[in-house]
XYZ file of C-alpha atoms in Angstrom:
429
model
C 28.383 67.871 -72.292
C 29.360 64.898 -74.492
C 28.287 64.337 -77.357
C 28.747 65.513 -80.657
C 26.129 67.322 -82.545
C 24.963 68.527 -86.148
C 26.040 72.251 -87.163
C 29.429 73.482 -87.467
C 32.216 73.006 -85.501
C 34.809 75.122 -83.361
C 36.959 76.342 -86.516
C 33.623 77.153 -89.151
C 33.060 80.465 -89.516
C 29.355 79.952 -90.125
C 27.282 83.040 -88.287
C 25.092 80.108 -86.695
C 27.608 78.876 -84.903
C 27.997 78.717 -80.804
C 30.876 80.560 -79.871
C 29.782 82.813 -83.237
C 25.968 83.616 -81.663
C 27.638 84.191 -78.392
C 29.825 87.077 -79.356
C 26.736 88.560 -81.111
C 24.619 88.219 -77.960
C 26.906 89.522 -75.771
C 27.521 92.853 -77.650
C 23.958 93.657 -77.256
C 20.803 93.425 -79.389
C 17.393 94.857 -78.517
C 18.891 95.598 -75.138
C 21.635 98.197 -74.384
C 25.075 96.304 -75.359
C 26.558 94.661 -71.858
C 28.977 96.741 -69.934
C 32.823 95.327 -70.451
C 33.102 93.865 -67.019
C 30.001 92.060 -67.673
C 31.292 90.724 -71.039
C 34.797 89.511 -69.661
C 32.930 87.314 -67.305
C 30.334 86.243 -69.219
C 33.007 85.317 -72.188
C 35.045 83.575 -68.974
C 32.343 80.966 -67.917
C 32.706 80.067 -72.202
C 36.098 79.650 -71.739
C 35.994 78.401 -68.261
C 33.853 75.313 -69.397
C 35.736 74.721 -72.828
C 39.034 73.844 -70.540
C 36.726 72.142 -68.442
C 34.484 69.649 -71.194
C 38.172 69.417 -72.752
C 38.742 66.652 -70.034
C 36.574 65.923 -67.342
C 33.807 64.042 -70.065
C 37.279 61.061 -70.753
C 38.225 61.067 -67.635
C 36.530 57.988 -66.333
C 37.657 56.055 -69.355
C 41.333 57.425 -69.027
C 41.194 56.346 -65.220
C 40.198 52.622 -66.540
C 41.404 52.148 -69.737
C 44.741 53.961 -69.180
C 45.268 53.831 -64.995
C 43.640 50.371 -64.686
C 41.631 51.549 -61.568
C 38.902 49.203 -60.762
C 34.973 50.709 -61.211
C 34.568 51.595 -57.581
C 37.422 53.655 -57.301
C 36.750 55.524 -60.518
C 33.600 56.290 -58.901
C 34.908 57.719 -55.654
C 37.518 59.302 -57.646
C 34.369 61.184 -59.529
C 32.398 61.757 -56.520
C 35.223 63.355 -54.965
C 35.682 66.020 -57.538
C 32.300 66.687 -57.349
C 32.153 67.481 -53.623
C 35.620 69.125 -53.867
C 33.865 71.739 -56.485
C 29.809 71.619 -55.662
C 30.121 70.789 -52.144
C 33.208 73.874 -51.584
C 31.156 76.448 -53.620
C 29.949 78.438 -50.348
C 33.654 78.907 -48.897
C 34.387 80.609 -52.720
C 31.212 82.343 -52.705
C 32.570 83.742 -48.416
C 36.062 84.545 -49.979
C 34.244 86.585 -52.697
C 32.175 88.944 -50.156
C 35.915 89.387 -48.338
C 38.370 89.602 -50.634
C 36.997 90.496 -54.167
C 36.087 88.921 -57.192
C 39.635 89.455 -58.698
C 41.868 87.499 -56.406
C 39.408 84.816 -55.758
C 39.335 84.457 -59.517
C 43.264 84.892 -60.362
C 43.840 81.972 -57.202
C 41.211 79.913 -59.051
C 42.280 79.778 -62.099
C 46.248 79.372 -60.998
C 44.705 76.145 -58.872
C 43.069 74.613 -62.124
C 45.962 75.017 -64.119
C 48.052 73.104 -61.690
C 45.127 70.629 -61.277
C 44.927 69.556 -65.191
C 49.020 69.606 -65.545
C 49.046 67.473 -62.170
C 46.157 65.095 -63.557
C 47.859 64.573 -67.036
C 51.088 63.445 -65.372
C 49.332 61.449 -62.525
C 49.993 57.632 -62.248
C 48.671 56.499 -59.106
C 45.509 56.630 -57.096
C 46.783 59.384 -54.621
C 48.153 61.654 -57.464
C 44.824 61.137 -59.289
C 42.697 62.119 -56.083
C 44.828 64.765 -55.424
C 44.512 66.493 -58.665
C 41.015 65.896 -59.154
C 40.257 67.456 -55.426
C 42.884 70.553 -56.877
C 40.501 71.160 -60.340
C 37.370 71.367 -57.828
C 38.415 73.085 -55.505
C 39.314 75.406 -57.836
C 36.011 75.678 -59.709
C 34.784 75.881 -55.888
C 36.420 79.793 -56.120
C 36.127 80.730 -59.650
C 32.767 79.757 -60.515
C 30.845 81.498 -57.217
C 33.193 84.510 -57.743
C 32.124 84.884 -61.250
C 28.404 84.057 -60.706
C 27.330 86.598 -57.889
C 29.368 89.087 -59.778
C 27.318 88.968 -62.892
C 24.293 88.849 -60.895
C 24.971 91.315 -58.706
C 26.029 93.512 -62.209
C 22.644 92.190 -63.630
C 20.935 93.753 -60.538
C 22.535 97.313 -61.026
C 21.858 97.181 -64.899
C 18.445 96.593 -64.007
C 17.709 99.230 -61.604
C 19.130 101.021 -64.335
C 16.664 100.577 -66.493
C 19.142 98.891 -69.197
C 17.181 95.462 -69.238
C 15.821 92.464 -67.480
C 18.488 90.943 -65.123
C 17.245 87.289 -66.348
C 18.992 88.268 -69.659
C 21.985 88.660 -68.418
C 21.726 85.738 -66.580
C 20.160 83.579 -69.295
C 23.430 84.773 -71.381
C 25.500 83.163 -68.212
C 23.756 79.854 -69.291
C 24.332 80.175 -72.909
C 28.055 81.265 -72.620
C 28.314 78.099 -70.150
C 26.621 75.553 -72.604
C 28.269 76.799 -75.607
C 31.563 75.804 -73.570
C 30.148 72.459 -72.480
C 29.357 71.754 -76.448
C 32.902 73.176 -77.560
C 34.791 71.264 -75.417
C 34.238 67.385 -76.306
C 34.513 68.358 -79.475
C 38.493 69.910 -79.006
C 38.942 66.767 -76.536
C 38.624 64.294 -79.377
C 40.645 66.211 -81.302
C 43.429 65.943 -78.724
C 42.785 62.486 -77.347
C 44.424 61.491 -81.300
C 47.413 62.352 -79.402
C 47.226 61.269 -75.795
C 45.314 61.716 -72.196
C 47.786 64.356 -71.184
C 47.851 66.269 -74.491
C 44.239 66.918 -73.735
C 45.081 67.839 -69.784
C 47.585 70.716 -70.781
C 45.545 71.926 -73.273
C 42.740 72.518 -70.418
C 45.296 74.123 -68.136
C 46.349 76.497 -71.335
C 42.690 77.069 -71.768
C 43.001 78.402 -67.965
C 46.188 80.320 -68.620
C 44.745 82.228 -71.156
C 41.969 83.121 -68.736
C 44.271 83.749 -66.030
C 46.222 86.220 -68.353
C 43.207 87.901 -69.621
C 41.672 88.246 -65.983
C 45.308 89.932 -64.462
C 45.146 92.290 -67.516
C 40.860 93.340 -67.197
C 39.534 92.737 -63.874
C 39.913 95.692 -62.071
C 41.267 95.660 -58.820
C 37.989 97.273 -57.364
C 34.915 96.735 -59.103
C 32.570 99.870 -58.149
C 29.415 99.518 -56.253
C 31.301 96.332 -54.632
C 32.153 96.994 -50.442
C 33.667 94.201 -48.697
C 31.412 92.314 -46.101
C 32.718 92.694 -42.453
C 32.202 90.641 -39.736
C 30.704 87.395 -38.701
C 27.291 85.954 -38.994
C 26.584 86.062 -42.076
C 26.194 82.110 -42.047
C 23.811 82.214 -39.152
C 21.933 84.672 -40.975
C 21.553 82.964 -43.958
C 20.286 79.293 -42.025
C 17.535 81.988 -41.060
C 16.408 82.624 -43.769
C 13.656 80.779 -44.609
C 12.777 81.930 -48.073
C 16.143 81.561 -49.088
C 15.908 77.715 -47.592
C 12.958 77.020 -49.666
C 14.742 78.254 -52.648
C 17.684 76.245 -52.198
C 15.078 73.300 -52.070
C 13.381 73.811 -55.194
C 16.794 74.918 -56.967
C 18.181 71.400 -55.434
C 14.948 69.592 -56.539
C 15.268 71.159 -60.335
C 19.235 70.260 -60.487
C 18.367 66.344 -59.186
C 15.413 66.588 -62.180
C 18.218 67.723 -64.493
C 20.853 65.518 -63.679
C 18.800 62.348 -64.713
C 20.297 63.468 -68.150
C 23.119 61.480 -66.921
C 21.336 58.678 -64.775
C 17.481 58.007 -66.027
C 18.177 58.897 -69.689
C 20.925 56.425 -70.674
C 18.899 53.737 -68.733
C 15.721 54.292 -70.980
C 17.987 54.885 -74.058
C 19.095 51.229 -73.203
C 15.688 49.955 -72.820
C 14.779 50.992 -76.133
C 17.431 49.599 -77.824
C 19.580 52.577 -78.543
C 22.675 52.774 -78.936
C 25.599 55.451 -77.481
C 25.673 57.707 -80.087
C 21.874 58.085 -79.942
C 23.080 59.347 -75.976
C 25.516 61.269 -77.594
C 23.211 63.459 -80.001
C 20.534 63.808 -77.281
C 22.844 65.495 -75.195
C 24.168 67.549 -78.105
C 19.988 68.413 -78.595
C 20.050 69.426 -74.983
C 23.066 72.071 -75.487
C 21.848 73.315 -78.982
C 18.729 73.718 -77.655
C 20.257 75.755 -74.515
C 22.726 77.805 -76.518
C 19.441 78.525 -79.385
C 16.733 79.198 -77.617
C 17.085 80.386 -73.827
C 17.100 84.294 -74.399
C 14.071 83.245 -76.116
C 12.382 81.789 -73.914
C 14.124 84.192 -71.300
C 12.220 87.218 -73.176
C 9.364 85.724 -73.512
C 8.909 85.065 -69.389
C 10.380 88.197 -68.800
C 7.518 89.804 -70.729
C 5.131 87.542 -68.912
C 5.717 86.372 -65.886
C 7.643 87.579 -62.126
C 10.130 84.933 -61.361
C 8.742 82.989 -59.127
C 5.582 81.747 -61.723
C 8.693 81.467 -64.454
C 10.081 78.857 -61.752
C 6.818 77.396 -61.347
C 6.055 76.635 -64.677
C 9.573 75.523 -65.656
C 8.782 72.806 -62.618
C 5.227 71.430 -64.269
C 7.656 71.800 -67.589
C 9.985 68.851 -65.450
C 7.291 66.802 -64.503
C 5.964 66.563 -68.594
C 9.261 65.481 -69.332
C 9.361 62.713 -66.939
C 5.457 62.297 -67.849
C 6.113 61.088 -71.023
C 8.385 58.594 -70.771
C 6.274 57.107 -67.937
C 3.060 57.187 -69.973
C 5.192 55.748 -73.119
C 6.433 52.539 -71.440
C 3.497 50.432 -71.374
C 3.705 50.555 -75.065
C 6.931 48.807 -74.799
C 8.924 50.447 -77.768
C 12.205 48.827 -78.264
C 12.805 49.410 -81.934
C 14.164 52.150 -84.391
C 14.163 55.538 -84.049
C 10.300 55.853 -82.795
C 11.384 53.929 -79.830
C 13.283 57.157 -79.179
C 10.648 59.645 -79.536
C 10.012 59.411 -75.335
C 13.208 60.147 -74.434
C 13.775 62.703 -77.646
C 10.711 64.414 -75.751
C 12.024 63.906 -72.396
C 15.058 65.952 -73.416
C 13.106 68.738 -74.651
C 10.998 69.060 -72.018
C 13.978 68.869 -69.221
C 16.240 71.193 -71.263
C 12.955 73.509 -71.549
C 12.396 73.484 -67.791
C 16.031 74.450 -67.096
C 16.074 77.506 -69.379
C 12.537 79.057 -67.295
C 14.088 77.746 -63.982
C 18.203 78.645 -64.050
C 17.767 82.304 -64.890
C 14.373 82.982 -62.144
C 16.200 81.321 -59.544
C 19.131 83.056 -60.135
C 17.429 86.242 -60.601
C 15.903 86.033 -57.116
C 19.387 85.220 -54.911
C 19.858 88.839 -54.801
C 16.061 90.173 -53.474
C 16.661 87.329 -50.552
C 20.562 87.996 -49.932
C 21.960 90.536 -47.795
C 23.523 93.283 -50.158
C 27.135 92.072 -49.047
C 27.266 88.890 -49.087
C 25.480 87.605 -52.741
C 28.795 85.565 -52.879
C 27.825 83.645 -49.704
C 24.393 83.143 -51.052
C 25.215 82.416 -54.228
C 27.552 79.952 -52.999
C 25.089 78.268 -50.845
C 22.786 78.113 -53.508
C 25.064 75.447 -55.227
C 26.393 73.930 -52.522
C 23.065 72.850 -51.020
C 21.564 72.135 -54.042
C 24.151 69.831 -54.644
C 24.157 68.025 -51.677
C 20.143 66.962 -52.783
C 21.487 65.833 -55.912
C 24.449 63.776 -54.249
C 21.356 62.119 -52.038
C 18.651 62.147 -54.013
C 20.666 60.763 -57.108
C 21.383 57.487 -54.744
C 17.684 56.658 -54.090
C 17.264 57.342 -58.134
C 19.941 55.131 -58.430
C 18.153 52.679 -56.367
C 14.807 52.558 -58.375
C 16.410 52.363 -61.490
C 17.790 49.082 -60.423
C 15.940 46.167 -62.414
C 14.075 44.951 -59.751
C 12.059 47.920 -59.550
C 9.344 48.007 -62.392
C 10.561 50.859 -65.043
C 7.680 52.710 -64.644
C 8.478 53.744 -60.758
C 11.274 55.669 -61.116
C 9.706 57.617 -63.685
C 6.505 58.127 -62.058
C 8.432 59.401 -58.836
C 10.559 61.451 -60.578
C 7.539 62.979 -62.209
C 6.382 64.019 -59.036
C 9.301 65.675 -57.176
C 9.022 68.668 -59.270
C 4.808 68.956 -58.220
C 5.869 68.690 -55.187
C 9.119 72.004 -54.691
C 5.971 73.681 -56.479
C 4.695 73.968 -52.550
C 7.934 75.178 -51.701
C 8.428 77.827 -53.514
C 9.428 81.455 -51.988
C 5.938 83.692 -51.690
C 8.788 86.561 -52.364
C 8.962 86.737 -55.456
C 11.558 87.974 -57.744
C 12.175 90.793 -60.159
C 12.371 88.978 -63.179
């Protein structure tokens, strides 16, 4: 996420660090310490979105700045990674049930390599759009392959009685947004040098990864039997609890994503500037990477999943609250002016860390045993689907034309509404 924040950086060897808390969390705590497997691929998604934050967050500027392309195109260019990884995430997900988590994940990570080397040498638009569709598409087998693996681990260490699956899965998040604060900060450091200093350096990121996962991943992970046969689709569209989640998962990701979309407009509007953006989405990760097994233990200890769901959605719609019940007061000057979105952030961010995990956590009591890939896959892929067409109409009400209360006032209630939707199954924590 981009953005630099307060607190010390990749190289400080300060205990309060990210990527310092991290390797504390994962070996253990009040819970029995994580098995190996589970810490390799909880310490990949770290490294998996350091390579990734490296680059992606400069990439628009590199593609006008340093390509010359004209707005639109940059924008299709974006769009089209995004399908090529969100959009792809079932067929990785499929691939995972059949083949294994290790191949799936060696291919992956040989596909981004050649994807960043590819985009830091690219000159043109079709070399561009072919790279770009080459680093999704490659996140589109890693990341589900990875996911339902340490959910599906999460379920046995459960039934185990070693600890809540949501911790394991809140540690999923934290490794992730630990990456995704790590890696602007190296891709300043390398844009000094150049665009394409920065793109290798993501694809040695994923050699590194690739090296580490030929050497650790076993071959056959136990437990794990290949799913045979067809159907499993058709099955799945069946599903109707699994549907519903999808919805509300989709519903919560659209919510989040107006990091990106709503915020920066009502940053505008109250006349700050960029690097006011920039620390509120460093607040967002610090806030992620401090506080979500936190807040995971405490709804663990409280609630079944589906009421932590439900409250992280009322949690959404206070965040969008505020800023809609702040505008009439028309604040458009120092750091007060602020305070909205400030809150906004906090509120979002806090509705993610109840949501992510629950959801998560429930995939596996609405999957069939076999095939967690496919639903974990789905999970994304539909969910981002609402958030490639719901984040038009956003687009459209945040247009100035449309009175700056709407979009906020609509926004508010899209997460009352997925309340109805939510799965009467519930989950297991």
């Amino acid at each position: 996420m981009p953005g630099a924040g307060p607190g010390p950086g990749p190289g400080t060897p300060d205990a309060r660090g990210p990527l310092a808390r991290l390797r504390r969390l994962t070996g253990g705590g009040d819970e029995p310490p994580l098995s190996p497997l589970l810490r390799l691929l909880i310490l990949t998604q770290f490294a998996f979105n350091i390579g990734f934050f490296a680059v992606l967050p400069f990439l628009a500027d590199h593609l006008g700045s340093g390509i010359g392309m004209a707005g639109w195109l940059i924008g299709l260019v974006l769009g089209l990674r995004t399908f090529s990884q969100q959009g792809l995430f079932v067929i990785g997900g499929m691939l995972t049930d059949r083949l294994g988590v290790r191949p799936v994940v060696l291919v992956g990570c040989a596909l981004r390599i050649a994807g960043f080397a590819w985009l830091g040498f690219a000159g043109g638009t079709a070399s561009v759009i072919g790279s770009v569709l080459l680093i999704g598409f490659a996140a589109a087998l890693f990341s589900p392959a990875v996911e339902s693996e340490v959910t599906r681990q999460a379920v046995c260490r459960e039934e185990e009685g070693l600890g809540s699956r949501a911790r394991v899965l809140a540690l999923l998040t934290v490794a992730g947004q630990a990456g995704a604060f790590l890696g602007p900060l190296l891709g300043v450091l390398l844009l000094t040098v150049d665009f394409r200093t920065a793109c290798l350096a993501g694809a040695g990121v994923f050699v590194l990864v690739l090296a580490g996962h030929a050497w650790l991943l076993p071959q056959h992970i136990p437990g794990r039997e290949p799913a045979r046969g067809r159907g499993g689709v058709r099955t799945m569209l069946r599903n109707r609890a699994f549907l519903a989640l999808c919805l509300v998962y989709g519903t919560y990701l659209l919510a989040y994503n107006q990091l990106y979309l709503a915020l920066p407009v009502e940053v505008d509007r109250a006349g700050g500037s960029s690097t006011a953006l920039g620390w509120l989405f460093a607040l967002s990760s610090l806030l992620v990477v401090t506080v979500q097994l936190p807040v995971t233990h405490w709804a663990t200890a409280r609630l079944d999943a589906r009421r932590a769901m439900a409250l992280g959605l009322l949690t959404l719609s206070a965040g969008f609250a505020i800023v809609a019940a702040a505008l009439p007061a028309d604040l458009t000057d120092g750091a007060v002016a602020l305070l909205p979105a400030a809150g906004f952030v906090m509120l979002l961010t806090g509705g993610q860390m109840l949501i992510a995990p629950a959801a998560r956590g429930m995939v596996p009591d609405l999957a069939e045993p076999r095939r967690i890939g496919l639903y974990t896959g789905a999970l994304s892929s539909v969910s981002g689907l609402i958030v490639l067409v719901g984040g038009a109409g956003v687009g459209r009400l945040l247009e100035p034309a449309v009175p700056s209360i709407v979009p906020w006032l609509v926004l508010a209630a899209l997460p009352l509404l997925a309340l109805m939707l939510l799965p009467r199954r519930p989950g297991k924590g």
